[in-house]
mmCIF file of C-alpha atoms and ligand atoms in Angstrom:
data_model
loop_
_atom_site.group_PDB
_atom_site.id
_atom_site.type_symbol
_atom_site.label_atom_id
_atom_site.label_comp_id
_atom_site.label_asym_id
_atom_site.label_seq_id
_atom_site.Cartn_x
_atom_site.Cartn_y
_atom_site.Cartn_z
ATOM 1 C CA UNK A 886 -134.265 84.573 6.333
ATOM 2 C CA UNK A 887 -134.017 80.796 6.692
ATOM 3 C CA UNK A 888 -136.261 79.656 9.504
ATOM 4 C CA UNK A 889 -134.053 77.976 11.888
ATOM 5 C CA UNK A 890 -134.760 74.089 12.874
ATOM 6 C CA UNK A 891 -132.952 72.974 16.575
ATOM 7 C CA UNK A 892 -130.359 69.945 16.306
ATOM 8 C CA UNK A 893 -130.671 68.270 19.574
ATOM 9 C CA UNK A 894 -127.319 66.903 19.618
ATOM 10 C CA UNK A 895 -127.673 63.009 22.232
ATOM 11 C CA UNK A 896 -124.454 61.494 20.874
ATOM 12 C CA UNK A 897 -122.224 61.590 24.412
ATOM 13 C CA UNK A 898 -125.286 60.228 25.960
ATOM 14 C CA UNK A 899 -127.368 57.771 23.654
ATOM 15 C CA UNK A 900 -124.298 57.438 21.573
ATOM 16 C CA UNK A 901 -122.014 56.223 23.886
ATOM 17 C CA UNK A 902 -124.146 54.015 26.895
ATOM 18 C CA UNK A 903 -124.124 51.007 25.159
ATOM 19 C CA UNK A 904 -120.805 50.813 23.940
ATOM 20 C CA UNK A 905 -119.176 47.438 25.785
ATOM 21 C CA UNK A 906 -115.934 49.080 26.296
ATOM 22 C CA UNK A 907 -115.409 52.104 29.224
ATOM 23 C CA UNK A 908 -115.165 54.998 27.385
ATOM 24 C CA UNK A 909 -112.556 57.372 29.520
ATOM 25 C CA UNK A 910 -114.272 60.401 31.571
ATOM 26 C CA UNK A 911 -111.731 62.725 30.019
ATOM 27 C CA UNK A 912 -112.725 61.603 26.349
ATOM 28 C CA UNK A 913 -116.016 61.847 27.356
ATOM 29 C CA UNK A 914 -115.342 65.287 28.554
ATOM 30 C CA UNK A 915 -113.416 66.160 25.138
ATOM 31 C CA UNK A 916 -116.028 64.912 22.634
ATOM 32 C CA UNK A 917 -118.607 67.002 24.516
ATOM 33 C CA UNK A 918 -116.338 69.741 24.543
ATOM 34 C CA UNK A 919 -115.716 69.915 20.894
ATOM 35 C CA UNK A 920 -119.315 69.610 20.068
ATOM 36 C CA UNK A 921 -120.023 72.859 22.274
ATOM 37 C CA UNK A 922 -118.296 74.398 19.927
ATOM 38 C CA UNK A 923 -119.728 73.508 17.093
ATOM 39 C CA UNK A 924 -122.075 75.965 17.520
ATOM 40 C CA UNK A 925 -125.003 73.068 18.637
ATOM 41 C CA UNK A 926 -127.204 74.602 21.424
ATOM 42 C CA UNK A 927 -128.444 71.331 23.369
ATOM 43 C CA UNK A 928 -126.192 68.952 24.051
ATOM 44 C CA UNK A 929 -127.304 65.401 26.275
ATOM 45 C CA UNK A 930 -123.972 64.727 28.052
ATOM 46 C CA UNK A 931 -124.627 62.296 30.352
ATOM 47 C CA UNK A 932 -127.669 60.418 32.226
ATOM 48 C CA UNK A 933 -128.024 60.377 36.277
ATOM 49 C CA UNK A 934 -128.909 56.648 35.828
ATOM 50 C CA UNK A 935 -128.586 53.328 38.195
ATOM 51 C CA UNK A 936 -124.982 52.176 37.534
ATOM 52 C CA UNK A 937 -125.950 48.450 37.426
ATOM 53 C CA UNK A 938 -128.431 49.381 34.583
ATOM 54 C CA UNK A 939 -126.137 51.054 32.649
ATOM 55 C CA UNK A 940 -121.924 51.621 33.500
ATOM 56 C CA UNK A 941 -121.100 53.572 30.905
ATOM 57 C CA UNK A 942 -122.476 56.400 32.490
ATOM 58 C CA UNK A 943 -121.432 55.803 36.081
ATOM 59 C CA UNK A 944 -119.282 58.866 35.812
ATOM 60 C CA UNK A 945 -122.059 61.349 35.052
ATOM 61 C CA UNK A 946 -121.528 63.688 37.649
ATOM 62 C CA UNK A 947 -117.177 63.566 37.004
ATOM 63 C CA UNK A 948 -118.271 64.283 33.196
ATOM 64 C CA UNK A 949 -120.294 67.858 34.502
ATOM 65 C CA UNK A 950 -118.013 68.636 36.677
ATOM 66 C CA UNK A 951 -114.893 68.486 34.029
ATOM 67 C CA UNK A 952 -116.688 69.739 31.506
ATOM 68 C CA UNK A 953 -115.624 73.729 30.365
ATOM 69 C CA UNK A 954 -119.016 75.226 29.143
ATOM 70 C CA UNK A 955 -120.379 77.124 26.798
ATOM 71 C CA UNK A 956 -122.885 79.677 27.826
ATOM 72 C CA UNK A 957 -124.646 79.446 24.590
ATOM 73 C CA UNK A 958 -125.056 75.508 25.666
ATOM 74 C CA UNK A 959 -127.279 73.699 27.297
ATOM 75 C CA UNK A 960 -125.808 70.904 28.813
ATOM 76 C CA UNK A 961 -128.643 68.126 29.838
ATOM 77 C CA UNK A 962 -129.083 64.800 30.921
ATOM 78 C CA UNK A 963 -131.616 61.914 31.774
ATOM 79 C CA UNK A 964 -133.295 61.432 35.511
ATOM 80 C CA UNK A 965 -134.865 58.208 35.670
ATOM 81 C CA UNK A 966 -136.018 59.165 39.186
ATOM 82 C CA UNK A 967 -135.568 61.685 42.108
ATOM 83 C CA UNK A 968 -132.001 60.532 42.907
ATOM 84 C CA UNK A 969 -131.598 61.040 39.567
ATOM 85 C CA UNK A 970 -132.299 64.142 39.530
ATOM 86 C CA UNK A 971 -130.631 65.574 42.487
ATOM 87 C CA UNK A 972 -127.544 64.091 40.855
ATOM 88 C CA UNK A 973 -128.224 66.218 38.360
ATOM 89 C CA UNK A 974 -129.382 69.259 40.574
ATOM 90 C CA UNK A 975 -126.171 69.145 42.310
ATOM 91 C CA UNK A 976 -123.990 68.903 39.282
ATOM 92 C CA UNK A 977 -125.209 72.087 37.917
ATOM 93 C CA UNK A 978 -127.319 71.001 34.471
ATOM 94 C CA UNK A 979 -129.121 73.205 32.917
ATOM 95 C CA UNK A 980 -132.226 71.254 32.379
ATOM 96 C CA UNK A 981 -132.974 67.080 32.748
ATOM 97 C CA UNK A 982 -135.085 64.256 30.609
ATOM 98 C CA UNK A 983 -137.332 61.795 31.832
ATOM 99 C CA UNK A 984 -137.995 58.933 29.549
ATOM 100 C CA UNK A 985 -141.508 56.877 29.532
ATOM 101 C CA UNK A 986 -142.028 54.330 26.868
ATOM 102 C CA UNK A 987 -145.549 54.252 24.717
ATOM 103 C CA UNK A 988 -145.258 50.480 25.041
ATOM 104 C CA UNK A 989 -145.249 48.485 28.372
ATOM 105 C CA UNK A 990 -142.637 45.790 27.654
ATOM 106 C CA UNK A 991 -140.191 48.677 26.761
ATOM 107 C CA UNK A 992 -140.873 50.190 30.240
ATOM 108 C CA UNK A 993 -140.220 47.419 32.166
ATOM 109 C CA UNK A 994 -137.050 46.640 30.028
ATOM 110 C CA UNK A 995 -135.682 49.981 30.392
ATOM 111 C CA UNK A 996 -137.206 51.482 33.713
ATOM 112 C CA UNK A 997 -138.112 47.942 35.510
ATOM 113 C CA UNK A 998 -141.443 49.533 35.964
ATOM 114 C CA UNK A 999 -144.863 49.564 34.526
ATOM 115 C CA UNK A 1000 -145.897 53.170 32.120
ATOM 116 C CA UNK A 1001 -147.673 54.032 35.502
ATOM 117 C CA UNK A 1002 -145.294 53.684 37.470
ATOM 118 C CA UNK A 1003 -142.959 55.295 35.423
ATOM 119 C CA UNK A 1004 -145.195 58.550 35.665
ATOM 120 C CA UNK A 1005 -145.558 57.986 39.586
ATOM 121 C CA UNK A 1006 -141.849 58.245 40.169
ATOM 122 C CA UNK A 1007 -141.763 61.402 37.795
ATOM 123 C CA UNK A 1008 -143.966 63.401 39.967
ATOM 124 C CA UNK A 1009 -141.445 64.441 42.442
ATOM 125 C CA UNK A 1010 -138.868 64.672 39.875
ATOM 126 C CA UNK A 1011 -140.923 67.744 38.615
ATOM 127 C CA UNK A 1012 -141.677 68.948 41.808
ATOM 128 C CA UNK A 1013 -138.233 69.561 42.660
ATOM 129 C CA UNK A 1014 -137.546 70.817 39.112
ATOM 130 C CA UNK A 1015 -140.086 73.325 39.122
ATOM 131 C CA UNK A 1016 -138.390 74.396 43.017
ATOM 132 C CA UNK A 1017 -134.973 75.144 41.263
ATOM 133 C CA UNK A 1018 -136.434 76.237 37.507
ATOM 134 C CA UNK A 1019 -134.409 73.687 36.140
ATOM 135 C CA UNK A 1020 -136.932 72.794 32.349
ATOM 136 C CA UNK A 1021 -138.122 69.143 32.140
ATOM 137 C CA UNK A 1022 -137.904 67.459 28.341
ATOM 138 C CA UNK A 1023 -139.868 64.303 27.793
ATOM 139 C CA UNK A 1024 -138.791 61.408 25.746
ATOM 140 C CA UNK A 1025 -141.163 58.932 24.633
ATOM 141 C CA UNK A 1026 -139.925 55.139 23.382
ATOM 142 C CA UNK A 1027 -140.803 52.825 20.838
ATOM 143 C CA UNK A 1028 -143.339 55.550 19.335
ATOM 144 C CA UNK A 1029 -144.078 53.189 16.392
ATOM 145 C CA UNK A 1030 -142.771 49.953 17.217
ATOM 146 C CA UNK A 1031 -141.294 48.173 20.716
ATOM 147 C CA UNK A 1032 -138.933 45.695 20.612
ATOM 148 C CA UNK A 1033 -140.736 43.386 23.037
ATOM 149 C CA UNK A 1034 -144.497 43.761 22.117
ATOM 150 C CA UNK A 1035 -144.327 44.786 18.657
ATOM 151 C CA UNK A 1036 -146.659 47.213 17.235
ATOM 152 C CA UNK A 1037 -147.900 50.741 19.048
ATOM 153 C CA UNK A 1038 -150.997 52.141 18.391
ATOM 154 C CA UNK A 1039 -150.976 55.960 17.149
ATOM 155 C CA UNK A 1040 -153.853 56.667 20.073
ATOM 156 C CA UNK A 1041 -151.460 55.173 22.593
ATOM 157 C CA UNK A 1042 -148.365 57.138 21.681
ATOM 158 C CA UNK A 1043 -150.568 60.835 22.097
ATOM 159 C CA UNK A 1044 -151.648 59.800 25.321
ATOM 160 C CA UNK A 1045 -148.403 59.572 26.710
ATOM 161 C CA UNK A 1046 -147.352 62.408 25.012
ATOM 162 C CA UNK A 1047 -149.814 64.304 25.736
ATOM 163 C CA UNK A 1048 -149.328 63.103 29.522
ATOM 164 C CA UNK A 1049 -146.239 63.805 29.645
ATOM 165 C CA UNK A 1050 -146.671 67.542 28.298
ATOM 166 C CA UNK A 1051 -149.488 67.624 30.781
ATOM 167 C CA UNK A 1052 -146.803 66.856 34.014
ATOM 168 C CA UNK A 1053 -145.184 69.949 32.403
ATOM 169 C CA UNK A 1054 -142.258 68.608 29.789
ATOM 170 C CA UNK A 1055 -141.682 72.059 27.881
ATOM 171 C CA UNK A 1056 -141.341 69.076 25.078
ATOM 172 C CA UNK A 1057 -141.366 65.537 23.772
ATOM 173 C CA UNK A 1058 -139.002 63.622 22.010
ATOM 174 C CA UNK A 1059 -140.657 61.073 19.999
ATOM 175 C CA UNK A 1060 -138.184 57.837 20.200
ATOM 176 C CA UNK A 1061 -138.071 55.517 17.537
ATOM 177 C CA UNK A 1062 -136.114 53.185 19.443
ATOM 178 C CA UNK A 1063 -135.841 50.923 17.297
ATOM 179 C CA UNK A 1064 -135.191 52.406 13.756
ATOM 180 C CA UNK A 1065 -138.990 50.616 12.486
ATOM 181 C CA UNK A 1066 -140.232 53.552 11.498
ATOM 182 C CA UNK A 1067 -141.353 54.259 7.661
ATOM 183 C CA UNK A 1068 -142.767 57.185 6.085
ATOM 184 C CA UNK A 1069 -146.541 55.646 6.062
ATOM 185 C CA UNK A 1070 -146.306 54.563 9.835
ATOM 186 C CA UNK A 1071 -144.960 57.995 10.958
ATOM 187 C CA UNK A 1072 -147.038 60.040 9.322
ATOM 188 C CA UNK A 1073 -149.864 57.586 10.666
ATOM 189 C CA UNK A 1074 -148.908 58.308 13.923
ATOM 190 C CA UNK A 1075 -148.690 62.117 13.504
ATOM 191 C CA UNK A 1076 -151.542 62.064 11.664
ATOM 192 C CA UNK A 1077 -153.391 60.683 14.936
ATOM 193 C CA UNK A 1078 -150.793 62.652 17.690
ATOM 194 C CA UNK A 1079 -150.895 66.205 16.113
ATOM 195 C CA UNK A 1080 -154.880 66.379 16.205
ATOM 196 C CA UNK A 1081 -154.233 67.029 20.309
ATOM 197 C CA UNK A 1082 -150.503 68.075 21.056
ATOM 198 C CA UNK A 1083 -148.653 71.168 18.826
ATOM 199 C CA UNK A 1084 -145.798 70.693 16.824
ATOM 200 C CA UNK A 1085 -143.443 72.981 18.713
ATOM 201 C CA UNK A 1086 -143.897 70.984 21.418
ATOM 202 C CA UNK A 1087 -142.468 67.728 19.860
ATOM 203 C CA UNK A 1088 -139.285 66.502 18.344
ATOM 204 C CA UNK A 1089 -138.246 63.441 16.358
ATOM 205 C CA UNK A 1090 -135.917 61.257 17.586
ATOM 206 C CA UNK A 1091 -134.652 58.799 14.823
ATOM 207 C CA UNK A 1092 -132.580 55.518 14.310
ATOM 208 C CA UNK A 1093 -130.928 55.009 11.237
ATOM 209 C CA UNK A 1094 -131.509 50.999 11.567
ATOM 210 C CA UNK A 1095 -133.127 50.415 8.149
ATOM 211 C CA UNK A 1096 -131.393 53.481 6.619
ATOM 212 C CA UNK A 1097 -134.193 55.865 5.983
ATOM 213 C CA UNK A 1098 -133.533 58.113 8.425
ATOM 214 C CA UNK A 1099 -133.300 60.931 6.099
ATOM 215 C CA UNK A 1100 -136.845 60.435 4.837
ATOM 216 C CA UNK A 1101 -138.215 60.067 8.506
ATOM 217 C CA UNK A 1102 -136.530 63.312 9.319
ATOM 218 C CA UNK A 1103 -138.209 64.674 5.926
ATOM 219 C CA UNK A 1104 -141.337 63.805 6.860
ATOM 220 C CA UNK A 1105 -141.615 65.019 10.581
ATOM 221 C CA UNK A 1106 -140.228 68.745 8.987
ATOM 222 C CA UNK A 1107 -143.103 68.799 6.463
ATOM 223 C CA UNK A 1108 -145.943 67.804 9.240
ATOM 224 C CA UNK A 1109 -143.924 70.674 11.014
ATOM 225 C CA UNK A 1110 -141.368 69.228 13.268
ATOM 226 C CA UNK A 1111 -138.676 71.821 14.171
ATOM 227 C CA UNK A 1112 -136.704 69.705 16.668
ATOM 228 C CA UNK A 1113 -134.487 66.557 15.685
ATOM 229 C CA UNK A 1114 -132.112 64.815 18.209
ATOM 230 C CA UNK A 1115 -129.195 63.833 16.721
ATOM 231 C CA UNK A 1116 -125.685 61.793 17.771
ATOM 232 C CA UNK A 1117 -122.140 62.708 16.500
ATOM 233 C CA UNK A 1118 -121.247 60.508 13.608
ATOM 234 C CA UNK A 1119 -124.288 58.147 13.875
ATOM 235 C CA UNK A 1120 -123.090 56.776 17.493
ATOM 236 C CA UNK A 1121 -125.673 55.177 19.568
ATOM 237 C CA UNK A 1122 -128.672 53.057 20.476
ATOM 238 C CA UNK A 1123 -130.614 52.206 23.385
ATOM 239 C CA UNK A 1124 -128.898 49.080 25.616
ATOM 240 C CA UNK A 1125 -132.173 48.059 26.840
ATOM 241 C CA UNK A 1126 -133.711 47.950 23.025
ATOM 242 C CA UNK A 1127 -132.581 45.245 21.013
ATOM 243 C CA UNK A 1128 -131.510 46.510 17.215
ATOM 244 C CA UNK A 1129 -131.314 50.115 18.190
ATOM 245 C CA UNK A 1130 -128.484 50.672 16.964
ATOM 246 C CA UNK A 1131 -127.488 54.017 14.922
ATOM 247 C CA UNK A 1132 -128.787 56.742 16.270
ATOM 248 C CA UNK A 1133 -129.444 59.070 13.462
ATOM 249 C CA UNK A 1134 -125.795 60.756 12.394
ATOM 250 C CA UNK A 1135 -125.679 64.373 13.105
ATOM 251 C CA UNK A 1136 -124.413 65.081 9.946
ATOM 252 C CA UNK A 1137 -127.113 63.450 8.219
ATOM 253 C CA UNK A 1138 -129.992 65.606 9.586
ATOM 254 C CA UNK A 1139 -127.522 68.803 8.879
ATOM 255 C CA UNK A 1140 -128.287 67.662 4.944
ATOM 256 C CA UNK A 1141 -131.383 66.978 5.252
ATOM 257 C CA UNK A 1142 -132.613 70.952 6.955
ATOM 258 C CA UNK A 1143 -130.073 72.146 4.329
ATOM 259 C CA UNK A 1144 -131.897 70.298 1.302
ATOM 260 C CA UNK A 1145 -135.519 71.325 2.905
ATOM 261 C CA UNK A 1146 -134.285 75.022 2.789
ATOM 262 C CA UNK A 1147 -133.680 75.091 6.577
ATOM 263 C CA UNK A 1148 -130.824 76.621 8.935
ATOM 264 C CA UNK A 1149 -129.436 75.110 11.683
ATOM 265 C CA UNK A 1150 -126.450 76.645 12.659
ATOM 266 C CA UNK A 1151 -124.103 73.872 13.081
ATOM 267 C CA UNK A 1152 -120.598 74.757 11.501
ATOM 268 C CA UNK A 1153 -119.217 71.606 9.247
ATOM 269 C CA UNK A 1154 -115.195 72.012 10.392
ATOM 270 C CA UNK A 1155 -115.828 71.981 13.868
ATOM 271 C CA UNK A 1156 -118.009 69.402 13.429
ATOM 272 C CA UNK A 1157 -115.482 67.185 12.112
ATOM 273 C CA UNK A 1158 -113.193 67.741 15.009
ATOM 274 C CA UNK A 1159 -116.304 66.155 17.611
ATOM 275 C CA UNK A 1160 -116.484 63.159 14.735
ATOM 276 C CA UNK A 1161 -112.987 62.210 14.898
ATOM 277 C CA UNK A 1162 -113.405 61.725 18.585
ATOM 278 C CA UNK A 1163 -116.528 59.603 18.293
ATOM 279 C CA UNK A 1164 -114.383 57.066 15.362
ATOM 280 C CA UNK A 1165 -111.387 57.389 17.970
ATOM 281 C CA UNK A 1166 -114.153 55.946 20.677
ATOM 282 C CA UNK A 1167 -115.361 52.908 18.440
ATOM 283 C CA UNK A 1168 -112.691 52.482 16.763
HETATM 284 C C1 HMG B 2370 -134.844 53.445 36.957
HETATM 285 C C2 HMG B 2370 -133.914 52.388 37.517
HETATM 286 C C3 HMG B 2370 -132.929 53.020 38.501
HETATM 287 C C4 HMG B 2370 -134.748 51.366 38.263
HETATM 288 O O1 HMG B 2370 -133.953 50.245 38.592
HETATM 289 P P1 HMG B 2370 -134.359 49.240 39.781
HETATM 290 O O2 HMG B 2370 -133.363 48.128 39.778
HETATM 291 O O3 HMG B 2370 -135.794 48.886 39.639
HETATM 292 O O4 HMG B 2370 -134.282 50.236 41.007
HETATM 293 P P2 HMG B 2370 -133.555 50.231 42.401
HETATM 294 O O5 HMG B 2370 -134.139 51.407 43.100
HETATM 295 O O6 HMG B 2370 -133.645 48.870 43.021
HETATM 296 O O7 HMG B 2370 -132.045 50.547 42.059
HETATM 297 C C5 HMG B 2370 -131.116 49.596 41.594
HETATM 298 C C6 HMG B 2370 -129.716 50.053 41.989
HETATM 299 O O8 HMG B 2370 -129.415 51.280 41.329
HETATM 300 C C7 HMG B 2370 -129.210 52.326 42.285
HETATM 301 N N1 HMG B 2370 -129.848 53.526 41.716
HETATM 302 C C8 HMG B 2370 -131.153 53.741 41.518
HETATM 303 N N2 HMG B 2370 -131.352 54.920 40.917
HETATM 304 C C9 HMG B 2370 -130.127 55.456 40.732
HETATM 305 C C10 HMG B 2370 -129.687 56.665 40.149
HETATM 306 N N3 HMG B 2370 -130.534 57.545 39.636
HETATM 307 N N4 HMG B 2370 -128.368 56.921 40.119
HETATM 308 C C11 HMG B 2370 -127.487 56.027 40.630
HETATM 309 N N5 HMG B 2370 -127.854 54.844 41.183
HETATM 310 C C12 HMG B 2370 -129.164 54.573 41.229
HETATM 311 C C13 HMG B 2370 -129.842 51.848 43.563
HETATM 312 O O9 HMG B 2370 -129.241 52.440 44.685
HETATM 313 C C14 HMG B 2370 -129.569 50.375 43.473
HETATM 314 O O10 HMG B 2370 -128.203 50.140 43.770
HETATM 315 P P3 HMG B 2370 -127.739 48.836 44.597
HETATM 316 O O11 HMG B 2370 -128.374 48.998 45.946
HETATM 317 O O12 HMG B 2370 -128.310 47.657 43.844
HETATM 318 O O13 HMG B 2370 -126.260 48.918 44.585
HETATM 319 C C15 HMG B 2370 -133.140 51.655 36.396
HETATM 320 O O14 HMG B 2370 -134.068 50.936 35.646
HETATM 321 C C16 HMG B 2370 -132.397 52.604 35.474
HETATM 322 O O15 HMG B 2370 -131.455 53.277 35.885
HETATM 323 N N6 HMG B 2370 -132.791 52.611 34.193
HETATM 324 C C17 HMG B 2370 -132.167 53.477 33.204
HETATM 325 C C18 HMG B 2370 -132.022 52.739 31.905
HETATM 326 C C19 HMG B 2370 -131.418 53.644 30.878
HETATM 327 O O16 HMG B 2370 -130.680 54.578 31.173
HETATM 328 N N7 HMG B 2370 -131.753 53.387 29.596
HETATM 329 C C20 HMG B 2370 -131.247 54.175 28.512
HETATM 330 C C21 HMG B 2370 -131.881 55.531 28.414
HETATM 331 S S1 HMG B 2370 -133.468 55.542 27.620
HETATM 332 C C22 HMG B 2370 -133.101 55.510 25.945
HETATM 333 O O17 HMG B 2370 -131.966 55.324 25.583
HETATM 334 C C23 HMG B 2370 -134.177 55.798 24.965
HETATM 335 C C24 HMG B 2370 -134.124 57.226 24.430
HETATM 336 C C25 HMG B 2370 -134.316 58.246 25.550
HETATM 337 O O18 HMG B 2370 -132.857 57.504 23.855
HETATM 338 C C26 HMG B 2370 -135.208 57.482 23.376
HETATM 339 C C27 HMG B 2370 -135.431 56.339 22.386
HETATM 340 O O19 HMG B 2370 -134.556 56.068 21.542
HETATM 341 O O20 HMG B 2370 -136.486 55.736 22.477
#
């Protein structure tokens, strides 16, 4: 049997909150529908975010609510902070994200806060999730590089991750925001992070900026990544991380697990059906 790698699918969230133009709550609410049933298992719908900071997903909690789901689905979504998360609490998802940043110019771009501070404002958030048994993911930016202060040491990126596994994330989705990622600097960095936190614990997250996604993805599997986030024909970036664009394409990490020998139980029509909707969105 083929072991079986998760496809974190992010596309209705990272994917679409950037995009200039309002994307429509009901086509919102269709492209996440036709991904559930493409037999994905995560899907990021939506974030509980401040409005002002980001429009596109003012309608988070009209998006869960009109959504039809799939049991087999688990339908999540970002909580910057408490009010956040009761947004997402009271619109029924099955578990949240909080995002940190390994560099402090990306935090104060994305979360107008300091690392810190970040981590003080996600102490209630897992209080409360730990009161309903709702699971916490962590995501951590700019992993190798941040837009704003270049550079991040490998040391620096496994003390946040291991911080945030510490806060209890169940895991940690190593961002790089910012698509600078080779094969030398991430395996520099893993070499360095997987010394203190376990693989099954972490997931890549990857851009497709410089187009050598596929070999990131490649590389995380063989230092023993079995989680990759992923976004519906290659929609996406980060609105608060200048040249993030192209999230890594769905698709494209389907080839790569099948290549490697790996199963991921995505089916390829009803994929296309989810794409289609995300070329309708941008055109
Ligand atoms: C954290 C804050 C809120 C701080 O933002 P702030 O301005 O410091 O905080 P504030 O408390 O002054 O709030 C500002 C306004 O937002 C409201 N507000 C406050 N919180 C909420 C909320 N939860 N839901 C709805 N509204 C909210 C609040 O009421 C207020 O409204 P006003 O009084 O001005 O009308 C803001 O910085 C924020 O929302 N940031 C989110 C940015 C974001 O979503 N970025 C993209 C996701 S991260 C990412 O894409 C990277 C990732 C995960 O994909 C991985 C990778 O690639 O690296």
């Amino acid at each position: 049997m083929t072991e079986r790698v998760t496809i974190f699918e992010v596309g209705p969230r990272d994917g679409l909150q950037s995009l200039g133009l309002q994307v429509p709550t009901e086509t919102k609410v269709a492209l996440i529908e036709a991904l559930s049933r493409t037999g994905l298992t995560k899907i990021e719908a939506t974030s509980f975010v401040s409005p002002r900071w980001v429009p596109q997903m003012a309608d988070a909690a009209e998006v869960m609510a009109q959504i039809t789901r799939i049991p087999a689905v688990c339908y999540s979504a970002l909580t910057p902070n408490l009010r956040g998360m009761e947004g997402a609490i009271a619109a029924r998802c099955d578990e949240v994200a909080i995002f940190a940043s390994a560099s402090e110019g990306f935090s104060r771009a994305n979360l107008n806060c300091s690392i810190e501070e970040s981590f003080e404002r996600f102490t209630p958030i897992m209080e409360r999730a730990r009161e309903v048994g709702i699971p916490v993911r962590g995501y951590l930016s700019a992993v190798i590089a941040c837009p704003y202060d270049g550079g991040v040491a490998p040391q620096t990126v496994t003390r946040w991750t291991a911080k945030l596994l510490e806060i209890g994330c169940y895991e940690v989705s190593l961002g790089d925001t910012i698509g600078a990622g080779t094969v030398e600097t991430l395996d520099a960095m893993l070499d360095v992070l997987l010394d203190e936190c376990p693989t099954d614990k972490l997931a890549g997250h990857f851009h497709d900026t410089h187009g050598n996604a596929r070999e990131l993805v490649a590389t995380a599997l063989e230092r023993g990544l079995r989680t990759f986030d992923a976004s519906v024909a290659g929609l996406g970036g980060c609105p608060y991380a200048p040249g993030s664009r192209g999230n890594i394409d769905t698709r494209l990490v389907m080839e790569v697990l099948e290549a490697q020998g790996f199963s991921h139980g995505v089916d390829r029509d009803a994929l296309v059906q989810a794409e289609q909707i995300a070329q309708g969105i941008v055109g």
